Amino acid sequence: MRAFWSAVVFALAIGAGHVGAADGVVHRKHKHMRRPNPVTAEAAVTAAAAAPAGSEQHVLSNPSGMLTLPVGWTVLHEADGGAQPMPPPESAAQPSFNAVNTEAVTGIWLPLGERTPVAMFQEGHTGVLIARGEFGLDTLGSLAVGAFAPVKCHVLPGVTVITMTIPDGLKIGAKPQGAGWEISTASPVQADMSLGRWEHGLSFSPPDQDTALDSVQIDDPVSGRRLLVGMARSGRVAFERNIRGNGYAVKPSLIGLVVAADDDAIELRHLSGRFILDRIGAGTETLFALRNLPDSGASMNAVSLGDASPQSLKDSLRDAWFAVSAASPGEKLNTRIRLAESTARLGLAAQTDQILRTIVQDEPEAAGRSDVRRLQQIASVLLGRVRDEALLDDGGTAPEDQFWRGMMRTLPTDPRNGSKSLPFRLSDAAEKARTAQMIAAGLPALSSYSAPLKAGLFGPAALWIAHFGDETAQKLLGNGPDVPEKALAQAIWAVRQNLPDADQELAALTHSASPRIWPEAKLMKIERDLSKGRIAEDAATRELGSLMPGFRMAGIGAAAQSVLLETQLHAGQMRDALTAFLQTKPHLLLPKEETVLGRIAQGMLDHVPEDMGQKATEAALLNKVLTQNAFVPKATQRVLRYALAERYRALGLPFDERDTLRQIEADGVDDAARKRLARLVELDLATGAVDVAEKDLANFPKAGAASFGVAAPESAPDVQLACLQARLLKAQGKISEALAILQPLTDPLSYALQGEFAEEIKDWTQAEAGRMKQIEAMLGHATPNAALTKPQAALILQAAGDASRAHDAAAQGQLWARYRSAMIATSSAELFRILTGHAAED
């Protein structure tokens, strides 16, 4: 006993600074550092006797006899009778371990800072605590009585070693308390660390996942044996566990991990929330003899999303960053995964996604790990898009796994992945209801998540259940956190059930300050007002258009565009409807969307604006639709091209009109096909493309058996065909042949062409005959002396001019007698007098 106590006295004497580093606790930074020389009992007693008054070995009491506490120390759980009188210094120099009054002091608090990892073990009657960091504690007023006296502190580079007395039969524990640690009989015993296999070594996992781990190598202050110390904030190695092997032995601990290693090849490191005990070198010799140890790779550990205080979550993230920056290449993967876990607990979607992409990019095989895939699901849900379709069905059958699969099913496919179709899970009502059931099944699992992550998940989950879930699922929302989306979900359910207070709830939410709440509430209110006729369609389109930026910011831009489009269709605003449709940027239209686009196209064909600026704007818009959107169905493309050709015609752009008509695929022999081919021939002739016109005319459908040069056909298609043939012959310089084709025809168009062609060859008699037939067809049934339009007046002047050149006085007189009053009222009155031979008349 005396020899043992001498060693203890020597160990405690190091705090006074009278013993060199080689004779006390040594911080082993290097594996081959010289171990301290053995210290004899006589040397220890001599060193203790030589200590001057006031040193750590000389304990003083205050005049009142009460205990004097060191600066920064606190006595916990004092006995009800108050502090015991301090014994004289002689008794303090050689305490009796079997007769110590343990009721005087039952606990102490050590100011070691916040989140400081420690390790503590017991060697005989001496307790040794190792803390990360350098803490210069003042122990001059060390306790002279009680369970822990005397207490000694020694600061080493980067670590602090504290020793204290632990009498027989005293059961103590260690736990973090405030900005320090509490060592007392009232502290609970730490839970056991999990023992597993890590390649050829052992892994020790603390029960509470925490990145505040550290490892150090020191010499045992009692035995001088080389110690590998793993400092943590939870977990111990129980006394019942006998873990030892060739060159090492794991010591029982109160907290942390302590390994006595005589073999310099044995090393201890911390990696991804666990301690790894392994042997240096590339040898295949395993460190352990125990069999059937479970693998402790991170892929077998569930991702920890547990709640903690906001400061603890931030500290954990900070520690994770430090761990990544200090990790070796072999440790990078697991430290990065823990970093992604820390960012996920704080709800940092972008950071989590970036870290995971870096992990998969650097180590592709990590994509198959269960913890990585769960973190990828978390990042996808928080970001609002699916990066990997395989994540939709990932996970087991537990309710929590169903929750994550359900949340993944609510997300649109990331367009950067090349997907062009709306997923069936988002378009089918039954599938959306099934998704709501999956989310509701695992919704209670959110209660164990960290507050930031819980808030980020509950909102989207609640809104999906409110939109597509049943009453049973809706009831589960009442137990969720009070996030703004909860009130919106209740309002959505009220609208679905048509409850009396639905309008009132929506109106209140439209004034919410949340940029996620008021847009959706406003959109639902506008839809409800339109359905009940409480708002005009024009007013609704203006309001929807002005609020569209807010809808997009809230993530409901596509839904708002759909409502705006339907409202514009009902209001007849086809151009605006087409613009709104393009803003949705669909990649593949559903049958409903094809119908909507078809309605827009037909509306634009039926109505051509009168304003030239609007015509040009609509032409550019239609051209954009046809050239940049391959998703438009062929039938709708045909209608849109006809509408575009009409606008080019109105703008006087024959080349653009002809090119647009040529892009229309053959559409049978109906009236639209005949009109298109006829217009193509006209445009060919107008632009001087005679050879092209002849080819186009050869494709013109013939309705009857009539051919050129025989009896006049009676059907309109054949009349049109004959007129086109005549125009082609005229363009080829065969005017006589063209007139021969027109002569038997009785159509106003043929009369006009007959007059035009006869004028070309100066056959004024035939020209006069054609113009007089044209006038009769146009004005034969008009009221005498009725006002004339400009085209009608121009036609009468042409006929009068041809009669004058043909010297047909009878025709001149006929025109003068019939149209005198009407033509005198026009601006061409004097010219009409001259052409009819009545210039001298008043």
Short mmCIF file of N, CA and C in Angstrom, two decimals, residues 10 56 64 81 255 260 302 320 408 413 464 479 521-522 557 559 568 585 602 611 635 650 660 674 733-735 761 790:
data_model
loop_
_atom_site.label_atom_id
_atom_site.label_comp_id
_atom_site.label_asym_id
_atom_site.label_seq_id
_atom_site.Cartn_x
_atom_site.Cartn_y
_atom_site.Cartn_z
N PHE A 10 3.40 10.82 -6.32
CA PHE A 10 4.25 11.30 -7.39
C PHE A 10 3.41 11.78 -8.57
N GLU A 56 0.60 22.55 -4.44
CA GLU A 56 -0.54 21.63 -4.57
C GLU A 56 -0.49 20.52 -3.55
N SER A 64 -12.38 29.60 9.37
CA SER A 64 -13.64 29.06 9.89
C SER A 64 -13.68 27.55 9.89
N GLY A 81 -25.89 18.19 6.28
CA GLY A 81 -25.29 18.73 7.48
C GLY A 81 -24.26 19.80 7.23
N ILE A 255 -16.03 6.70 -19.35
CA ILE A 255 -16.47 7.32 -20.59
C ILE A 255 -15.29 7.30 -21.55
N ALA A 260 -4.52 0.17 -23.56
CA ALA A 260 -3.12 0.02 -23.18
C ALA A 260 -2.43 -0.77 -24.27
N ALA A 302 -28.21 3.46 -39.82
CA ALA A 302 -29.24 4.37 -40.29
C ALA A 302 -28.74 5.81 -40.19
N ALA A 320 -18.12 18.68 -38.21
CA ALA A 320 -18.07 17.83 -39.40
C ALA A 320 -17.19 18.46 -40.48
N MET A 408 -40.85 11.31 -52.50
CA MET A 408 -40.16 11.30 -53.79
C MET A 408 -41.15 11.27 -54.95
N THR A 413 -39.92 15.41 -62.35
CA THR A 413 -38.64 14.94 -62.83
C THR A 413 -37.76 16.12 -63.20
N TRP A 464 -49.66 18.08 -49.77
CA TRP A 464 -50.03 16.96 -50.64
C TRP A 464 -51.18 16.15 -50.04
N ASN A 479 -51.19 16.64 -35.50
CA ASN A 479 -50.09 16.40 -34.57
C ASN A 479 -48.75 16.95 -35.07
N ALA A 521 -52.94 30.44 -51.67
CA ALA A 521 -54.27 30.83 -51.19
C ALA A 521 -54.96 31.76 -52.20
N LYS A 522 -54.19 32.67 -52.79
CA LYS A 522 -54.77 33.60 -53.77
C LYS A 522 -55.22 32.87 -55.01
N GLY A 557 -46.13 27.92 -60.30
CA GLY A 557 -46.25 28.65 -61.56
C GLY A 557 -46.98 27.86 -62.62
N ALA A 559 -49.29 25.48 -62.25
CA ALA A 559 -50.72 25.43 -61.94
C ALA A 559 -51.40 26.77 -62.23
N GLN A 568 -58.40 32.52 -70.22
CA GLN A 568 -58.25 33.25 -71.47
C GLN A 568 -59.03 32.59 -72.60
N LYS A 585 -44.08 25.79 -71.23
CA LYS A 585 -42.97 25.01 -71.82
C LYS A 585 -43.18 23.50 -71.68
N GLN A 602 -57.48 27.10 -83.66
CA GLN A 602 -58.67 27.39 -84.45
C GLN A 602 -59.16 28.81 -84.21
N ASP A 611 -55.33 45.52 -86.89
CA ASP A 611 -54.15 46.35 -86.68
C ASP A 611 -52.92 45.65 -87.24
N ALA A 635 -52.04 17.80 -86.68
CA ALA A 635 -53.30 18.44 -87.03
C ALA A 635 -53.32 19.89 -86.55
N ALA A 650 -52.00 39.20 -95.18
CA ALA A 650 -52.47 40.53 -94.80
C ALA A 650 -51.33 41.53 -94.70
N THR A 660 -44.84 29.15 -96.06
CA THR A 660 -45.67 28.60 -94.99
C THR A 660 -46.69 27.61 -95.55
N ARG A 674 -57.80 22.53 -101.94
CA ARG A 674 -57.93 23.26 -103.19
C ARG A 674 -57.56 24.73 -103.02
N GLY A 733 -47.09 33.84 -121.87
CA GLY A 733 -47.20 34.61 -123.11
C GLY A 733 -48.23 34.06 -124.07
N LYS A 734 -49.05 33.13 -123.66
CA LYS A 734 -50.07 32.51 -124.51
C LYS A 734 -51.43 33.10 -124.16
N ILE A 735 -51.58 34.39 -124.40
CA ILE A 735 -52.80 35.08 -123.97
C ILE A 735 -54.00 34.62 -124.79
N ILE A 761 -53.60 42.64 -124.59
CA ILE A 761 -53.30 42.56 -126.03
C ILE A 761 -54.06 43.64 -126.81
N LYS A 790 -65.58 51.87 -103.59
CA LYS A 790 -64.43 52.22 -104.41
C LYS A 790 -64.13 51.14 -105.44
#
